Coordinates of C-alpha atoms and ligand atoms in Angstrom, one line a residue:
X1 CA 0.0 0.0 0.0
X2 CA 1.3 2.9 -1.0
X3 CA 2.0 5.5 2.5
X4 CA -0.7 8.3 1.0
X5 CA -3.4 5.7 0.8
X6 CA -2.1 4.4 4.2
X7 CA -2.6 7.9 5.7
X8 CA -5.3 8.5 4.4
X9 CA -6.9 5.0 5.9
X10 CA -4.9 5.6 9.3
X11 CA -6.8 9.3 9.5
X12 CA -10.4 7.5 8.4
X13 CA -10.2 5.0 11.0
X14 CA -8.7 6.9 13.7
X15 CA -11.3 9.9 13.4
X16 CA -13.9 7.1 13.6
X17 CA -13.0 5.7 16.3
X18 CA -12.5 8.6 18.4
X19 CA -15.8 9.6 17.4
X20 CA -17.7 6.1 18.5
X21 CA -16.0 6.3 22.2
X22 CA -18.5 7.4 24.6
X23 CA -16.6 7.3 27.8
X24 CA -13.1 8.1 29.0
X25 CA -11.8 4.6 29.0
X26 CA -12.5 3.8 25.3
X27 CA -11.1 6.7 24.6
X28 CA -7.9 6.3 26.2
X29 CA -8.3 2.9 24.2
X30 CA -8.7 4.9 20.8
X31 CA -5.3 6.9 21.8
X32 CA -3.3 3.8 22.2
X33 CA -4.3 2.1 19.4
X34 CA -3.3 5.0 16.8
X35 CA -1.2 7.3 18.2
X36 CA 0.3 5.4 21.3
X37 CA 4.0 5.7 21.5
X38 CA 5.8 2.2 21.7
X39 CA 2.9 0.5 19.7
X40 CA 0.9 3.4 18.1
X41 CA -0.5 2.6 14.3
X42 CA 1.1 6.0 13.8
X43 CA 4.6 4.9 14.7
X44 CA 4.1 2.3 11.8
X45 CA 3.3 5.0 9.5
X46 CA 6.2 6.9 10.4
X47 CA 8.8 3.8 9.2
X48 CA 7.2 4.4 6.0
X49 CA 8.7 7.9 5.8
X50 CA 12.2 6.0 6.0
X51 CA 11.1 4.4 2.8
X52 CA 10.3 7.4 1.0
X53 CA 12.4 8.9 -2.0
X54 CA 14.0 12.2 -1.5
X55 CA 11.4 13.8 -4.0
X56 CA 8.5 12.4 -2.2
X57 CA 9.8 13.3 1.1
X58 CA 8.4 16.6 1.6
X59 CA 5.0 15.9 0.3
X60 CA 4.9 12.5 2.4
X61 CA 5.9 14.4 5.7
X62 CA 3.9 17.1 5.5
X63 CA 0.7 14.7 4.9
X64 CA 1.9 13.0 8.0
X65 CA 1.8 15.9 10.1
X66 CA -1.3 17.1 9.0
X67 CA -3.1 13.4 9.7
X68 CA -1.1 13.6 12.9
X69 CA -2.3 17.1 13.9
X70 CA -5.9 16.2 13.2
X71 CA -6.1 13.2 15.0
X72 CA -4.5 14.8 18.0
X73 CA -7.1 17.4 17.6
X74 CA -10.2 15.4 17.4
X75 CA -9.1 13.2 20.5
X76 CA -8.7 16.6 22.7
X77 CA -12.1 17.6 21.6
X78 CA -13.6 14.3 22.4
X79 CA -12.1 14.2 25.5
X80 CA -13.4 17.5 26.7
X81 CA -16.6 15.8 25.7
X82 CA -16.9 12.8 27.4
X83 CA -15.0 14.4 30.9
X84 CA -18.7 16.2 31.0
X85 CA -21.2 14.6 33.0
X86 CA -23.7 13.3 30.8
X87 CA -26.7 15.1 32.3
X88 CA -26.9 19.0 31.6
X89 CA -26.1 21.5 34.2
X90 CA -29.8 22.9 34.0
X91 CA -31.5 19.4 34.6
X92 CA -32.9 18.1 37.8
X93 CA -31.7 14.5 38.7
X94 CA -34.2 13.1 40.4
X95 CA -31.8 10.4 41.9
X96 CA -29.9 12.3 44.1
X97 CA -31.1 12.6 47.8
X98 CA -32.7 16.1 48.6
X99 CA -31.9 19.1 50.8
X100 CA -34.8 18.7 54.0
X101 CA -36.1 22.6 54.5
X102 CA -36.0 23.6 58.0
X103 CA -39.3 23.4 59.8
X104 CA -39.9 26.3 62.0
X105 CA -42.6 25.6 64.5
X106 CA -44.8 28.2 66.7
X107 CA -43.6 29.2 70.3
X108 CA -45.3 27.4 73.2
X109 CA -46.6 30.6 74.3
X110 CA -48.5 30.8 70.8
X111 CA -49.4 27.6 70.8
X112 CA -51.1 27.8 74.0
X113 CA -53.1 31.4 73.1
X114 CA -54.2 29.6 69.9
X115 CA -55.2 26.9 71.9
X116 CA -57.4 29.0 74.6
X117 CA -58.7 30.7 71.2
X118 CA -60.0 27.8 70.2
X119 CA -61.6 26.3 73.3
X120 CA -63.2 29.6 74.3
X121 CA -64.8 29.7 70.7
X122 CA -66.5 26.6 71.7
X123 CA -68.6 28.8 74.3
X124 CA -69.1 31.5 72.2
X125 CA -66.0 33.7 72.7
X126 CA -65.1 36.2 69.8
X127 CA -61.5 36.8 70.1
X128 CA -60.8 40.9 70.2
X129 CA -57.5 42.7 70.2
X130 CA -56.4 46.1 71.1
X131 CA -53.7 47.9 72.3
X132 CA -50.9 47.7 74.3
X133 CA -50.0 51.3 74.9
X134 CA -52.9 53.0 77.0
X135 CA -53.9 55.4 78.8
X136 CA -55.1 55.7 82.9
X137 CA -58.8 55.9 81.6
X138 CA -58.7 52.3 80.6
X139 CA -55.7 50.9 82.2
X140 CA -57.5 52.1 85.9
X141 CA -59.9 54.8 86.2
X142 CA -62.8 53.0 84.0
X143 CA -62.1 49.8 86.0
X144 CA -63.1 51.6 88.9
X145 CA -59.4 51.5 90.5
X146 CA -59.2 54.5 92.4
X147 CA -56.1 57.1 92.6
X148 CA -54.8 55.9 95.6
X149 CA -55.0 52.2 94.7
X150 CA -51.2 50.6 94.8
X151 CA -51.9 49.2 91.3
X152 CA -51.3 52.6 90.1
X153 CA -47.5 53.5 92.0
X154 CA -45.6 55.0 88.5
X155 CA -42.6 52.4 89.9
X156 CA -45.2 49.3 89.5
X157 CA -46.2 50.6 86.0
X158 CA -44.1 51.4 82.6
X159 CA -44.7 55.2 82.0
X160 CA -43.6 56.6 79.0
X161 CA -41.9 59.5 79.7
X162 CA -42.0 61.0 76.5
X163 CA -45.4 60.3 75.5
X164 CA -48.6 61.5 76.0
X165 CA -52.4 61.1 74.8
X166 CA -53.3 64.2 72.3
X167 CA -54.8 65.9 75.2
X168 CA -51.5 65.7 76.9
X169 CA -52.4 62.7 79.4
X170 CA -49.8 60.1 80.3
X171 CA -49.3 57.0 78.8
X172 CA -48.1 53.6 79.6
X173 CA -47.5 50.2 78.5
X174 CA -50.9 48.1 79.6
X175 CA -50.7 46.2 83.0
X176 CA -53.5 44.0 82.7
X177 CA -55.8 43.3 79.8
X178 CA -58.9 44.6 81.8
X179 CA -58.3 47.4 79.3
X180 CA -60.0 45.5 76.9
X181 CA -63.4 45.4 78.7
X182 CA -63.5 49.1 78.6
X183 CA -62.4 49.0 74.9
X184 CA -65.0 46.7 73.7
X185 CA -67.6 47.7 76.1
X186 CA -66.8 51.7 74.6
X187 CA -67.7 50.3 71.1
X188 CA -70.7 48.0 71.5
X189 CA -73.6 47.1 72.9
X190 CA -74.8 44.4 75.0
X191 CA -75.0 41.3 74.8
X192 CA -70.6 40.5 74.3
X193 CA -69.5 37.7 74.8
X194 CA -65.6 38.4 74.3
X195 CA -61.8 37.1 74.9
X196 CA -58.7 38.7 74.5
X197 CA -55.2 37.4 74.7
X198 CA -52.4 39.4 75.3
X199 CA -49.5 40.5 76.6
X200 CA -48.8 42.8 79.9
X201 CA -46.0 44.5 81.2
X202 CA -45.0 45.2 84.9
X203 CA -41.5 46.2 86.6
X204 CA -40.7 43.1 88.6
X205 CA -37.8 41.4 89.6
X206 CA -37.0 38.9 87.0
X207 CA -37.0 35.0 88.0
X208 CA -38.1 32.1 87.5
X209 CA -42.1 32.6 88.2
X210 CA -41.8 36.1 87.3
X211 CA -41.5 38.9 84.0
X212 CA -41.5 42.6 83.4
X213 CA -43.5 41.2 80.1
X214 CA -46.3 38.1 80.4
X215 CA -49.8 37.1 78.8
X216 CA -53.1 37.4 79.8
X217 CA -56.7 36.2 78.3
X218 CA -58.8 38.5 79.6
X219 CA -62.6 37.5 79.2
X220 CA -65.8 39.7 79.2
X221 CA -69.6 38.4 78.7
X222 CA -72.1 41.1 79.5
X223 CA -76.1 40.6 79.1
X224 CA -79.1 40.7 80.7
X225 CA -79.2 37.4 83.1
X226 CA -75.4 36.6 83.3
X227 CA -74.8 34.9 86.7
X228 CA -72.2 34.0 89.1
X229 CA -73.0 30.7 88.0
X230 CA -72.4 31.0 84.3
X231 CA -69.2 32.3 85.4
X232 CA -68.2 29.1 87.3
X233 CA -69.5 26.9 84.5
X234 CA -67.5 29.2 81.4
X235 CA -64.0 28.9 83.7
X236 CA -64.6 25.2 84.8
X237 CA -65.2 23.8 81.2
X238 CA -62.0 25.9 80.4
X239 CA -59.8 24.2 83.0
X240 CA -61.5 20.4 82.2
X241 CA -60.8 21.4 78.0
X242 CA -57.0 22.4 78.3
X243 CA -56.0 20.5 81.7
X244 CA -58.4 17.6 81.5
X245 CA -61.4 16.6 82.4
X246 CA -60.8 15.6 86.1
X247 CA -59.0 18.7 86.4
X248 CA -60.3 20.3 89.9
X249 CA -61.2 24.0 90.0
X250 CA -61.6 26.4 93.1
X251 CA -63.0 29.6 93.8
X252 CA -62.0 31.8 96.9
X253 CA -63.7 35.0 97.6
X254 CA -61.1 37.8 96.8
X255 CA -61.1 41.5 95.8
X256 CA -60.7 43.7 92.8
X257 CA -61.6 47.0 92.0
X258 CA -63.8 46.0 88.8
X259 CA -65.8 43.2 89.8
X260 CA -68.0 43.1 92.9
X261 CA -68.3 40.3 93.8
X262 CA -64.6 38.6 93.2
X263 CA -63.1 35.6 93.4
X264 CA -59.5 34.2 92.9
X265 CA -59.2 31.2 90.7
X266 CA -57.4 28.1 91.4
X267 CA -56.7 24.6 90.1
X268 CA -55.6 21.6 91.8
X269 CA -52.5 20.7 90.9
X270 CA -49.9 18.3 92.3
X271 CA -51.4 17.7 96.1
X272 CA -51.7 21.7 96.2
X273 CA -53.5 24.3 94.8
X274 CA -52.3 26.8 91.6
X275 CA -53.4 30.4 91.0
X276 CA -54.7 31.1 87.8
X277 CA -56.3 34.6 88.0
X278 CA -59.0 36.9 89.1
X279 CA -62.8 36.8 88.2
X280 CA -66.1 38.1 89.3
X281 CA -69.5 40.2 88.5
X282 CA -68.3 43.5 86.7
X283 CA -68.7 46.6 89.4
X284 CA -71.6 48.4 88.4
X285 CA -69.2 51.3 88.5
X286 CA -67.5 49.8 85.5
X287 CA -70.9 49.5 83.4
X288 CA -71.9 53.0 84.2
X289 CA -68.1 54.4 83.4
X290 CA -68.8 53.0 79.3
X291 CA -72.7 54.6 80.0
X292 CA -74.6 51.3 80.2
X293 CA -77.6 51.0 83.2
X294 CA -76.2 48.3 85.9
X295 CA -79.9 48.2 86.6
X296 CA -80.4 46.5 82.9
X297 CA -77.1 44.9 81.9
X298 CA -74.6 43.0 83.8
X299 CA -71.9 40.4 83.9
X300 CA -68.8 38.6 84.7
X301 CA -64.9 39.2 83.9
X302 CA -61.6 37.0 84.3
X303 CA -58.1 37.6 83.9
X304 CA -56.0 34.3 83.6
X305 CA -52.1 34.3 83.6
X306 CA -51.5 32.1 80.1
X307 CA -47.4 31.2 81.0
X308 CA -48.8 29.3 84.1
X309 CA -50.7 26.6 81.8
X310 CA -48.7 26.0 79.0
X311 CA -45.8 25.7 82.2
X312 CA -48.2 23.4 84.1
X313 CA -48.8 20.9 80.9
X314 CA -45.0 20.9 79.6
X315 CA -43.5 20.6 83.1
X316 CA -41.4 24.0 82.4
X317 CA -40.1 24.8 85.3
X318 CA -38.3 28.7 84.5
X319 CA -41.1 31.4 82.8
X320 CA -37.8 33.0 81.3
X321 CA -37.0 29.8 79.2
X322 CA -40.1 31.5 76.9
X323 CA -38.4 34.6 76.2
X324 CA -34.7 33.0 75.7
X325 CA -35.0 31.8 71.9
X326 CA -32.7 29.3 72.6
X327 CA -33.4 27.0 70.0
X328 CA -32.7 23.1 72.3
X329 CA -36.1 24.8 74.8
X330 CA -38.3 25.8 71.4
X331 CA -37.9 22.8 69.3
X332 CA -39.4 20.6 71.9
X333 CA -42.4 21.9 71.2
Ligands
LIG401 N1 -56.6 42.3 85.8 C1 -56.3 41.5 87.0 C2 -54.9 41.4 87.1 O1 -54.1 41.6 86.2 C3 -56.9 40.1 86.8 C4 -58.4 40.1 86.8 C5 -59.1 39.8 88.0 C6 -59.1 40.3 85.6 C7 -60.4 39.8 88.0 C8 -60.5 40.3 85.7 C9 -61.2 40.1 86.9 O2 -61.3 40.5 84.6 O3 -62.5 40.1 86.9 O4 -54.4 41.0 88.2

């Protein structure tokens, strides 16, 4: 065989098989086969130049390093080819094991006012909100707490010092979500039947039972034959719905300046007794302050710490293990 029909076959059948090999290894095959250096089909070519006359020479080695030069070419470009991994950087593959999002989950403390939300519904509670920055009309003097009351000492209460109402009257952050009552009762008429869940704020030494910052549901139902009674029934199907229904609930007369008569709320709990909160028959004081007749409307109130039962059914021991965000305390929950 003449050497230019040689080439010309060596080039044919090396570009062919570069082109068939599909992975790395047969490639690395393809490269040994023609242009490997001990055993090469290339290096046989090359004795051929030997053979050559002087005059054909030139022609015959500059064929040669043509053939050689495309070769060498087409294996680089297959093997930038087949080094790519065979599924496209824009696809999905669907075998390889996904990234889990994070689940975020609600705080206790919301967990538990949703919670309340949701039993009190059951009896006919519409939850209302309002404010937390108030002023003394509804934080004490429409809840019949009078001027000399200690509820009202400026070092027990958050003033603002450099806020006022618009007719220049002081202002401070809410103590108690009785404020509420006087809100809703400002706005509508009789019959309500209302909750409201909340937070309160109070300078206190901080520890493990107490906050400068903690929640209160505060409930209102006003009508025209409200009892004591219905009272009792409302806050003992509220402890038997969250706590269970063995759960053993105790009233012990107690005062406050908005109801008349009061009672102090407990539960039993571990061969003891646990506060919960205040109640009683709104003061008729407080009905005429928002201009209904006592002689026509009346009704019962209650103010319930929330921390204290969302502590009592998780065993949490520490009230400031709410307001930590450490993440070990939240994600129990
Ligand atoms: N506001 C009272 C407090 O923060 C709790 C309370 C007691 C609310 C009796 C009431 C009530 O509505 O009738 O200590």
């Amino acid at each position: 065989m003449d050497p230019i029909t040689a080439l010309a076959e060596f080039e044919q059948a090396a570009l062919a098989s570069i082109a068939a090999a599909n992975n790395a290894a047969a490639l690395e095959q393809a490269r040994i086969e023609f242009l490997g250096k001990k055993q090469g089909r290339l290096k046989d070519l090359q004795s051929l130049l030997g053979k050559a006359t002087p005059e054909e020479r030139p022609v015959l080695g500059k064929r040669f390093n043509d053939v050689k030069t495309a070769v060498e070419a087409a294996l680089e470009a297959r093997q930038a080819i087949v080094a790519k991994p065979k599924v496209a950087a824009t696809a999905i593959d669907l075998t390889l094991p996904g990234t889990l999002p994070e689940l975020g989950r609600l705080h206790p403390l919301t967990q538990t006012v949703r919670e309340f939300q949701q039993i009190m519904a059951r009896f006919g509670f519409e939850v209302v909100d309002d404010r937390e920055l108030e002023d003394e009309r509804h934080n004490f003097d429409a809840l019949n707490i009078p001027l000399e009351h200690p509820a009202r000492d400026p070092l027990d209460n958050f003033y603002l010092a450099a806020a006022c109402t618009a007719s220049g009257k002081p202002v401070l952050m809410r103590s108690q979500t009785s404020t509420v009552q006087i809100r809703v009762m400002e706005q509508r008429q009789p019959p309500i039947r209302v909750i409201s869940l909340g937070r309160v704020y109070r300078p206190d030494d901080i520890d493990a039972t107490h906050h400068v910052m903690f929640h209160q549901m505060e409930g209102l139902m006003i009508g025209r034959d409200v009892t004591m009674a219905s009272l009792k029934s409302v806050l003992r199907m509220f402890a038997a719905a969250y706590l269970g229904g063995d759960t053993e609930v105790r009233f012990r007369p107690s005062f406050f300046p908005f109801t008349e008569p009061s009672v102090e709320v407990d539960v039993r709990w571990k061969n003891g007794w646990l506060e919960l909160g205040g109640a009683g028959m709104v003061d008729p004081n407080v009905l005429q302050s928002v201009g209904y007749d006592p002689e026509e409307y009346g009704g019962f109130a209650f103010g319930l710490g929330i921390a204290r039962f969302c502590m009592l059914r998780h065993g949490i021991d520490d009230i400031r293990l709410f307001y930590q965000n450490d993440v070990r305390f939240l994600r129990q929950f």
